[in-house]
mmCIF file of C-alpha atoms in Angstrom:
data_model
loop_
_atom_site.group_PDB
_atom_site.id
_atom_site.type_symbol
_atom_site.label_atom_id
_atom_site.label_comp_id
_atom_site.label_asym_id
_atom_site.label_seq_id
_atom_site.Cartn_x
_atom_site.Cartn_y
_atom_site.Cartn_z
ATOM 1 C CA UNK A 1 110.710 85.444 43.832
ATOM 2 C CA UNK A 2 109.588 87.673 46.992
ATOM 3 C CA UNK A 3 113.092 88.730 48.627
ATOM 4 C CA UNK A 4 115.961 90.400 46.948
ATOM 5 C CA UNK A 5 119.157 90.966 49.174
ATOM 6 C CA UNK A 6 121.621 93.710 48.306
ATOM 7 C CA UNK A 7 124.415 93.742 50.074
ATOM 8 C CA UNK A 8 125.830 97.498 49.729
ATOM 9 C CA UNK A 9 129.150 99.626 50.546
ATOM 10 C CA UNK A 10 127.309 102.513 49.344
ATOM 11 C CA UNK A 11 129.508 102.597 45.999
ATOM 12 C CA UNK A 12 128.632 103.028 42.452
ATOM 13 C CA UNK A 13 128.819 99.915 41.821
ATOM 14 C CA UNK A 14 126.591 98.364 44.578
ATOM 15 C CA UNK A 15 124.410 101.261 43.418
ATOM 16 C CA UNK A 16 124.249 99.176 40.252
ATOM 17 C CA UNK A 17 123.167 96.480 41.933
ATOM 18 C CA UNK A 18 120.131 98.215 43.417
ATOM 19 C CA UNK A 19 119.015 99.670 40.355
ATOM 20 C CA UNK A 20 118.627 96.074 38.891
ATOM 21 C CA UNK A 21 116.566 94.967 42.306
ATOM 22 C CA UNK A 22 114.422 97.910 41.940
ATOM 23 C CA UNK A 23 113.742 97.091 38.240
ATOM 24 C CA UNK A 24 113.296 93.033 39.497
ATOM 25 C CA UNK A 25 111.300 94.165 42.446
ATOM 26 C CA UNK A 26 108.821 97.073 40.136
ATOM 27 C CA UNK A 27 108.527 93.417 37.233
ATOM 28 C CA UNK A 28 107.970 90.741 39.962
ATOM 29 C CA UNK A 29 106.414 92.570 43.232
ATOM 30 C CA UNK A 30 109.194 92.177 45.395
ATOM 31 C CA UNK A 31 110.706 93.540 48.480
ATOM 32 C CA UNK A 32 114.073 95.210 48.567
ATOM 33 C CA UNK A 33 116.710 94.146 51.672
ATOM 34 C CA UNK A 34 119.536 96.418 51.671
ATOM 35 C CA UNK A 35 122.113 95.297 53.930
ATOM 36 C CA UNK A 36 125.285 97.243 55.107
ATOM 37 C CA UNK A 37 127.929 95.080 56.863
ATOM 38 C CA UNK A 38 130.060 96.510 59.649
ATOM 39 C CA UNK A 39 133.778 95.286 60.295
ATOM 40 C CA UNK A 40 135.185 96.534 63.610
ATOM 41 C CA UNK A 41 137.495 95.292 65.583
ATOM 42 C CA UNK A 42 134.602 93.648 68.325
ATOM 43 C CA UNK A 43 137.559 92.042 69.989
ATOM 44 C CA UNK A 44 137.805 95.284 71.742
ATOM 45 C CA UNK A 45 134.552 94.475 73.852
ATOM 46 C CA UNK A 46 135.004 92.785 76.868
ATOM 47 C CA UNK A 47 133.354 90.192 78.765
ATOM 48 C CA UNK A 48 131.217 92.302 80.764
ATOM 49 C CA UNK A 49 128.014 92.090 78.092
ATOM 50 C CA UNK A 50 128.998 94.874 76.335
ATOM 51 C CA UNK A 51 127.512 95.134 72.917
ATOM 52 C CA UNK A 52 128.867 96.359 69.285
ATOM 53 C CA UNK A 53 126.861 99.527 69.653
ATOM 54 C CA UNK A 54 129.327 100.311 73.076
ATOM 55 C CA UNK A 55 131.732 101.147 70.518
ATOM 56 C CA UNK A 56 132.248 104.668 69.860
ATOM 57 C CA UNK A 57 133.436 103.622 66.645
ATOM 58 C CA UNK A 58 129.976 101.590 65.997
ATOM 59 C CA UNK A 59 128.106 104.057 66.563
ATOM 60 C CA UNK A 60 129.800 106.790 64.373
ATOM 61 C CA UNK A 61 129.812 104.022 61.596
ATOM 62 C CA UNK A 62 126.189 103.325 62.299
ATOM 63 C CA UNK A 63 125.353 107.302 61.846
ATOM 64 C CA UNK A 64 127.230 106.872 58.509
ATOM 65 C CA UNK A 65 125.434 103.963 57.231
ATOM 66 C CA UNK A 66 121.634 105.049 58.042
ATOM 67 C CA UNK A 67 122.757 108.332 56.386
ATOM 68 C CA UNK A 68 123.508 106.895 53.714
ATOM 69 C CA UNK A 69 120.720 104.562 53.738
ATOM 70 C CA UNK A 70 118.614 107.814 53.302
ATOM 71 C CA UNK A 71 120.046 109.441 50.355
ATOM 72 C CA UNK A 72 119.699 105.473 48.497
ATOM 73 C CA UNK A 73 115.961 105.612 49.844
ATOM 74 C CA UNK A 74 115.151 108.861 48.287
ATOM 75 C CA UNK A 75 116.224 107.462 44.850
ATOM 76 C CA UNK A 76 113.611 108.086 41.975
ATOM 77 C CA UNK A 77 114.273 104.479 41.089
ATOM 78 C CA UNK A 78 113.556 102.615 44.688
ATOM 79 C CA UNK A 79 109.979 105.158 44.914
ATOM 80 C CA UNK A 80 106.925 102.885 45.435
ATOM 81 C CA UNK A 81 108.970 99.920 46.338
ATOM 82 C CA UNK A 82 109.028 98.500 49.826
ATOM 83 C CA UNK A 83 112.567 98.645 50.606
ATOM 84 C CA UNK A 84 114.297 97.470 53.943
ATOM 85 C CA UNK A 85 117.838 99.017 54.990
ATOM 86 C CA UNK A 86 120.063 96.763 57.739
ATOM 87 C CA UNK A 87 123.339 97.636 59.237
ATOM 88 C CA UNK A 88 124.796 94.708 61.324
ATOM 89 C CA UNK A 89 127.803 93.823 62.827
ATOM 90 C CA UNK A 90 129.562 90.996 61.263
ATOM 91 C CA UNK A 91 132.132 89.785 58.830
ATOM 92 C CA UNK A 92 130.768 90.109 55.207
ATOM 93 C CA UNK A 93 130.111 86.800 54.005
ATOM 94 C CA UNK A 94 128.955 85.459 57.237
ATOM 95 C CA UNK A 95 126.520 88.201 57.469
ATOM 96 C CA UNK A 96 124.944 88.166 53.994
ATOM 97 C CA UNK A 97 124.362 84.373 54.710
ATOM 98 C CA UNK A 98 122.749 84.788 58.081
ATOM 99 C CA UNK A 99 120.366 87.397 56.739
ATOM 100 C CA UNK A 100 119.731 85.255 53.847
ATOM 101 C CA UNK A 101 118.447 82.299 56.481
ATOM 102 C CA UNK A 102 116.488 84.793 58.365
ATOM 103 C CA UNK A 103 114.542 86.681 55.563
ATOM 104 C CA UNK A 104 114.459 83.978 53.467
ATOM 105 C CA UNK A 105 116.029 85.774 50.808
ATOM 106 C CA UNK A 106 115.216 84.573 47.161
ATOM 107 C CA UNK A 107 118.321 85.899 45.229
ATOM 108 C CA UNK A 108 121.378 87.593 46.467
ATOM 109 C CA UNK A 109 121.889 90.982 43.924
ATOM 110 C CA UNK A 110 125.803 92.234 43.921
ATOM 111 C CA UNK A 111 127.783 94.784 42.932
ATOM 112 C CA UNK A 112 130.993 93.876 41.021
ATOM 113 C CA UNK A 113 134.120 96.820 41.504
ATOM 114 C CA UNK A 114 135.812 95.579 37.836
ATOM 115 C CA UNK A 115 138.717 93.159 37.103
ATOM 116 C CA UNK A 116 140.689 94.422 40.110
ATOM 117 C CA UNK A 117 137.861 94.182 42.853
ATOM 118 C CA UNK A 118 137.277 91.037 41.514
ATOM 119 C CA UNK A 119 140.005 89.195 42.097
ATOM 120 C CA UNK A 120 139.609 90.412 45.867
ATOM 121 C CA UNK A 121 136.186 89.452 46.146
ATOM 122 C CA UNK A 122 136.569 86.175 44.084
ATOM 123 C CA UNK A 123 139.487 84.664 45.189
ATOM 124 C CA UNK A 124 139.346 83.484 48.946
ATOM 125 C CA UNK A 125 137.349 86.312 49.861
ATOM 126 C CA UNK A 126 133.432 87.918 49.562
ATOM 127 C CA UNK A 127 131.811 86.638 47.068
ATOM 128 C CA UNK A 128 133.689 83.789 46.678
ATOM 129 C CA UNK A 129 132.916 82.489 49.947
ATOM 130 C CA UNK A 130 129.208 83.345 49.065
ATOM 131 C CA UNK A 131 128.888 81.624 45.611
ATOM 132 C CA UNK A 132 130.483 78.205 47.211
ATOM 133 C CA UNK A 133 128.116 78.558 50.599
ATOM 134 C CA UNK A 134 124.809 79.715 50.029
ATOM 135 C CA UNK A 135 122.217 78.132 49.015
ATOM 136 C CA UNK A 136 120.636 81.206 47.784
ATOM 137 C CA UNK A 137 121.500 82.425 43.710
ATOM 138 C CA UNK A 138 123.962 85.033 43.619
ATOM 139 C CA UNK A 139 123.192 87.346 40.708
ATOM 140 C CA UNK A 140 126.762 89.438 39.601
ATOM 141 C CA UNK A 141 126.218 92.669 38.232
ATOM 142 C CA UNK A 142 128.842 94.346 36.216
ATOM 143 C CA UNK A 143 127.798 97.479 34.744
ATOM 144 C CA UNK A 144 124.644 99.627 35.002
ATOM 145 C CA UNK A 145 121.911 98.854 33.440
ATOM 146 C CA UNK A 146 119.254 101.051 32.429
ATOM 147 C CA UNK A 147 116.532 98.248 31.370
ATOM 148 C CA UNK A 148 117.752 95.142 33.209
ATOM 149 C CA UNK A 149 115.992 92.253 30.371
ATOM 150 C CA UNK A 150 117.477 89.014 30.240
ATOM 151 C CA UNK A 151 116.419 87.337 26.978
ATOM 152 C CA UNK A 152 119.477 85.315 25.876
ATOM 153 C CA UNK A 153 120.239 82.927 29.299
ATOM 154 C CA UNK A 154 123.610 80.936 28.464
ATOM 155 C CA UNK A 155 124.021 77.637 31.311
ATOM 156 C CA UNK A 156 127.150 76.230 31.497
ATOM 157 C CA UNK A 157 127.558 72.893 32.755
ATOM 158 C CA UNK A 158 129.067 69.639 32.325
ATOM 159 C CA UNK A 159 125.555 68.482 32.578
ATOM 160 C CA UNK A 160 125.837 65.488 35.182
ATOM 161 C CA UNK A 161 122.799 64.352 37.621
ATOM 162 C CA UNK A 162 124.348 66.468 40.418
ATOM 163 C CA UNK A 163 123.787 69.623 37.735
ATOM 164 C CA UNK A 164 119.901 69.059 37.692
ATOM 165 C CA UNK A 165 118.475 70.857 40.608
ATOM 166 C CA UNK A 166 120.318 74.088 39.271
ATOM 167 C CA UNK A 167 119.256 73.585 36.140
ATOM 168 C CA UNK A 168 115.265 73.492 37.374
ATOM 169 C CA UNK A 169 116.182 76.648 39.243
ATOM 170 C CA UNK A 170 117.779 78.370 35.827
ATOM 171 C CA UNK A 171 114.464 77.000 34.095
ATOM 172 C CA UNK A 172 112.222 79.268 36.970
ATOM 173 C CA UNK A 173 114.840 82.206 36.384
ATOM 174 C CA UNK A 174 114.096 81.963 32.671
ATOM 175 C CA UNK A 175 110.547 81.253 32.748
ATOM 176 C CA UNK A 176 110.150 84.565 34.711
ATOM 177 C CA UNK A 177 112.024 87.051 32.442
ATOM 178 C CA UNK A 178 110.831 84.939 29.289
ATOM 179 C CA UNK A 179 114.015 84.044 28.401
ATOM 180 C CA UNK A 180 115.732 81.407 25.530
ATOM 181 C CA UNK A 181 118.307 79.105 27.222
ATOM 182 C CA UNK A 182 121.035 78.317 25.452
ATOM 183 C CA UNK A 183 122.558 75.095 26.860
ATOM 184 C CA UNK A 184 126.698 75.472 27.030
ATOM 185 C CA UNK A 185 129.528 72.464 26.943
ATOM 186 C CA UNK A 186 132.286 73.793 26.181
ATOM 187 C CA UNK A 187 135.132 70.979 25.303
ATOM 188 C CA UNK A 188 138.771 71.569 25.697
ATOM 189 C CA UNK A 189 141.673 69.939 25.177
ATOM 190 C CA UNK A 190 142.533 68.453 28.298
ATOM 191 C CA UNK A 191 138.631 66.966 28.664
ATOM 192 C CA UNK A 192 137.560 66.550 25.183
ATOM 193 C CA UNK A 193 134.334 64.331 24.713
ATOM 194 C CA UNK A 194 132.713 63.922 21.247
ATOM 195 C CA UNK A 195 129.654 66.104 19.870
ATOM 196 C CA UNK A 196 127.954 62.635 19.428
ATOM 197 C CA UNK A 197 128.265 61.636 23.187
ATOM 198 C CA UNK A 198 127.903 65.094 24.492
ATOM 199 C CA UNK A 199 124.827 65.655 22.745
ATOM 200 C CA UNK A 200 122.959 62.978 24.009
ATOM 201 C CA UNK A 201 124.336 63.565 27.507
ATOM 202 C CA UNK A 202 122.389 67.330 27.414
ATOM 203 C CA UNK A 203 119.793 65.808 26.150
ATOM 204 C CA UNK A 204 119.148 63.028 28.565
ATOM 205 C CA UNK A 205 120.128 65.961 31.214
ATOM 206 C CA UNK A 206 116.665 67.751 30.084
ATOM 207 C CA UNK A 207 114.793 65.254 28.879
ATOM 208 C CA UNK A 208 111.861 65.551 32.108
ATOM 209 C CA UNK A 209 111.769 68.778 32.350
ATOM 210 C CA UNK A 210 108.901 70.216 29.911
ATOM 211 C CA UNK A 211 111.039 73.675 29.433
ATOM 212 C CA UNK A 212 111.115 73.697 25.562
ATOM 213 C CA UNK A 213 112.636 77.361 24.887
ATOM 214 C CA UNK A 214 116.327 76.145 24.621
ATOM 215 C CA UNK A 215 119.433 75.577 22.218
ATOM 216 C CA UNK A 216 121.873 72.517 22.584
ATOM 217 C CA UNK A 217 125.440 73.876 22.272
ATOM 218 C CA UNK A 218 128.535 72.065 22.391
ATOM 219 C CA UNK A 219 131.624 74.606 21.791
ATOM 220 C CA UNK A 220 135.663 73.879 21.535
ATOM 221 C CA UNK A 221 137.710 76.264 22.982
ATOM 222 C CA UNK A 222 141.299 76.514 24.709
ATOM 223 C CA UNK A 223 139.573 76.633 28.070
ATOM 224 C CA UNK A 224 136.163 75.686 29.836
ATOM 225 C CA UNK A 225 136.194 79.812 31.206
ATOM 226 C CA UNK A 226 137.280 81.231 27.541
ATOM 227 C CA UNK A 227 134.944 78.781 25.807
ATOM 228 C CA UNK A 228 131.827 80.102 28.162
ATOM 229 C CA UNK A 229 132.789 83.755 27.378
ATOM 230 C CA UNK A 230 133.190 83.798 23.559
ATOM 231 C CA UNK A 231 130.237 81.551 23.015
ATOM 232 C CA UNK A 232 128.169 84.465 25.357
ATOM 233 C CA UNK A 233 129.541 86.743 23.142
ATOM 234 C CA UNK A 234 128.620 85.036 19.836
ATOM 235 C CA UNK A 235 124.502 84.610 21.089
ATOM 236 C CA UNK A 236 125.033 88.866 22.827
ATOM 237 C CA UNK A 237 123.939 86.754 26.231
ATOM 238 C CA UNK A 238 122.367 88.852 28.749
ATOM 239 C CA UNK A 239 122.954 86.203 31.451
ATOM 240 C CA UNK A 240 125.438 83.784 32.147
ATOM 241 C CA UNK A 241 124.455 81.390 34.532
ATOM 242 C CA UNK A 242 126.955 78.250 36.117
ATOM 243 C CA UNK A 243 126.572 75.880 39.074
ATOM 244 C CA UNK A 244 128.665 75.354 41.460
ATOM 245 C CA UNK A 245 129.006 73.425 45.366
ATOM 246 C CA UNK A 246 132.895 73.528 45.878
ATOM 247 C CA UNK A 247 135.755 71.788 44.327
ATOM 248 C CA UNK A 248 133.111 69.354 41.997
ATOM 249 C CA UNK A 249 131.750 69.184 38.721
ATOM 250 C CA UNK A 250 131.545 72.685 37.151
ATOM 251 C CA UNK A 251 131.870 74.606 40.237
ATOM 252 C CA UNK A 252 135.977 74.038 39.169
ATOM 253 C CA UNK A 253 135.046 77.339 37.283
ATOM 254 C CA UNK A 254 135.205 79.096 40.691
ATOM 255 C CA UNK A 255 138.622 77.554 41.658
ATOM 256 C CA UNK A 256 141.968 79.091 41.108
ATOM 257 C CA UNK A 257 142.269 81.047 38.283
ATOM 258 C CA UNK A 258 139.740 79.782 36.488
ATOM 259 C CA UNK A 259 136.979 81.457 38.089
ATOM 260 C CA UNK A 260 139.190 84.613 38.198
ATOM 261 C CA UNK A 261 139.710 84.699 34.911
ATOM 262 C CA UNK A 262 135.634 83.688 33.935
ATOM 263 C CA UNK A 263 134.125 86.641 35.931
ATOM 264 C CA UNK A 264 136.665 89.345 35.836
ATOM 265 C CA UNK A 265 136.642 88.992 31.879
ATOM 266 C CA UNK A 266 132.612 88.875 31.695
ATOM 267 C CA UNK A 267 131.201 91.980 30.606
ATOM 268 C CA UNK A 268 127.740 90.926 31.337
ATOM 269 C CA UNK A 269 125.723 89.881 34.769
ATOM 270 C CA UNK A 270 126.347 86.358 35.899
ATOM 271 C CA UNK A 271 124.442 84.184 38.569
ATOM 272 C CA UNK A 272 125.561 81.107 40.465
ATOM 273 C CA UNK A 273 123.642 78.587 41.700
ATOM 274 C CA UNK A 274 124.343 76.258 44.880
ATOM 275 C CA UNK A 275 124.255 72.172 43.553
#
C-alpha cells in the first residue's frame, strides 16, 4: 500500500478521513492524494477551445479550494508526510476513478456525512457509484478516530468462488494492521442454508490460502444487513469489510435498501472491495 486517495469537500467529516490516511500513511510509508472535485456548469464553454479555467466561476472556486488546501496542509497531523492536493474539473465519481487509474491509487479513504448524507451518497449517487465501479477498495469512515487500529476485521460474504479474489485482498488488509478475521454468513429467513453445509462451504472458500488468524461464523438474523451489524457489534469490530461487483452475490448488500440500511446504521469504518 503506496497511494491513499482522499477525496475532500473540505468538511469535518472528510477531515476525518484524512486523519485516518495520515495515521495509514505515518504506519505504512505512504503518500497522501487529496483530491477536490469541481462541479460547474462546463456546458457554458463553447466550442472555441475554451477551457474550465475560462470560467470566472472556476477560477474563484479554484482560489477557494487551494486555500483551503493550505490550511489542511498545515495540519499537525499531515507534518512529515508527503501529501499531494488536486482540484479538477469533473463530476465526482468519474473523477475519483480517473485519478485512481492515473496515480494508481491503492485505497480510496472517505468521509461519511451520517445517516442522512448517506443515503445521498449511497443510493444512486457518490459513493455508490464508486463502491460498484472501481476496482480500487473504498475504505468508509464514520467518525473520527484518534488511533485508527483495526484488530477485529469482520468479512461478510456468501463465500462463493467469485468472493475469492476479495477475500485475498481482505487477507493483505489484515496481514498489514495484524488483524483477526472473523469470517461472517449471516442466514436469514428467506435464504436459510444449514450450519453443517455452510460451514464446510467457508471452509473450502479458505482452504489455499495459508492466512490462519480467523474465526468461522455462521449467524441467523432477520436480515443479511442486520445480521452483519449485530454480529460486528457482538466481536466490538473495528472493520467491516463486504464485496461487491453490481447486482451479484453479496454485492446485493449495496442494492436498494439494503445497502442503505447496512452503512447508514454502521457505527464503525467499512471497506468494499471490487469482485
Amino acid at each position: 500500500m503506496k497511494k491513499l486517495l482522499v477525496p475532500t469537500d473540505f468538511s469535518k467529516e472528510a477531515e476525518n478521513a484524512v486523519k485516518v490516511a495520515a495515521q495509514l500513511a505515518k504506519k505504512h510509508d505512504c503518500e497522501i492524494i487529496l483530491l477536490h472535485m469541481l462541479e460547474l456548469p462546463l456546458h457554458q464553454l463553447n466550442s472555441g477551445g475554451a477551457t474550465p479555467t475560462d470560467l470566472p466561476e472556476a477560477v474563484y472556486f479554484m482560489k477557494l479550494a487551494h486555500k483551503e488546501f493550505e490550511t489542511i496542509l498545515n495540519k499537525d497531523y499531515l507534518q512529515g508526510l508527503t501529501v499531494h492536493e488536486t482540484v479538477d474539473f469533473n463530476e465526482i465519481s468519474t473523477g475519483i476513478l480517473e485519478t485512481c487509474k492515473k496515480q494508481d491509487i491503492d485505497l480510496i479513504i472517505m468521509g461519511s456525512h451520517g445517516a442522512e448524507g448517506l443515503k445521498e451518497l449511497f443510493i444512486g449517487s457518490t459513493t455508490e457509484k464508486i463502491v460498484r465501479t472501481s476496482n480500487t477498495p473504498v475504505l468508509v469512515i464514520k467518525n473520527e478516530h484518534e488511533h485508527f487500529d483495526i484488530k477485529e476485521f469482520v468479512f461478510a460474504s456468501d463465500f462463493k468462488n467469485d468472493n475469492k479474489e476479495t477475500y485475498v485482498q481482505a487477507v493483505k488488509l489484515a496481514e498489514l494492521f495484524g488483524a483477526k478475521i472473523h469470517l461472517l454468513n449471516v442466514n436469514t429467513p428467506s435464504n436459510f442454508t444449514t450450519t453443517a453445509t455452510s460451514k464446510v462451504r467457508m471452509l473450502e472458500f479458505i482452504e489455499n490460502n495459508a492466512f490462519n488468524n480467523y474465526t468461522i461464523n455462521i449467524y441467523n438474523d432477520e436480515t443479511v444487513e442486520k445480521g452483519v451489524l449485530n454480529f460486528s457489534r457482538i466481536v466490538d469490530a473495528d472493520l467491516i469489510g463486504i464485496s461487491t461487483h453490481g447486482r451479484q452475490g453479496i454485492a446485493h448488500f449495496f442494492n436498494g435498501s439494503i445497502s442503505e440500511d447496512l452503512v447508514n446504521h454502521a457505527n464503525r469504518p467499512v471497506i468494499t472491495f471490487k469482485i
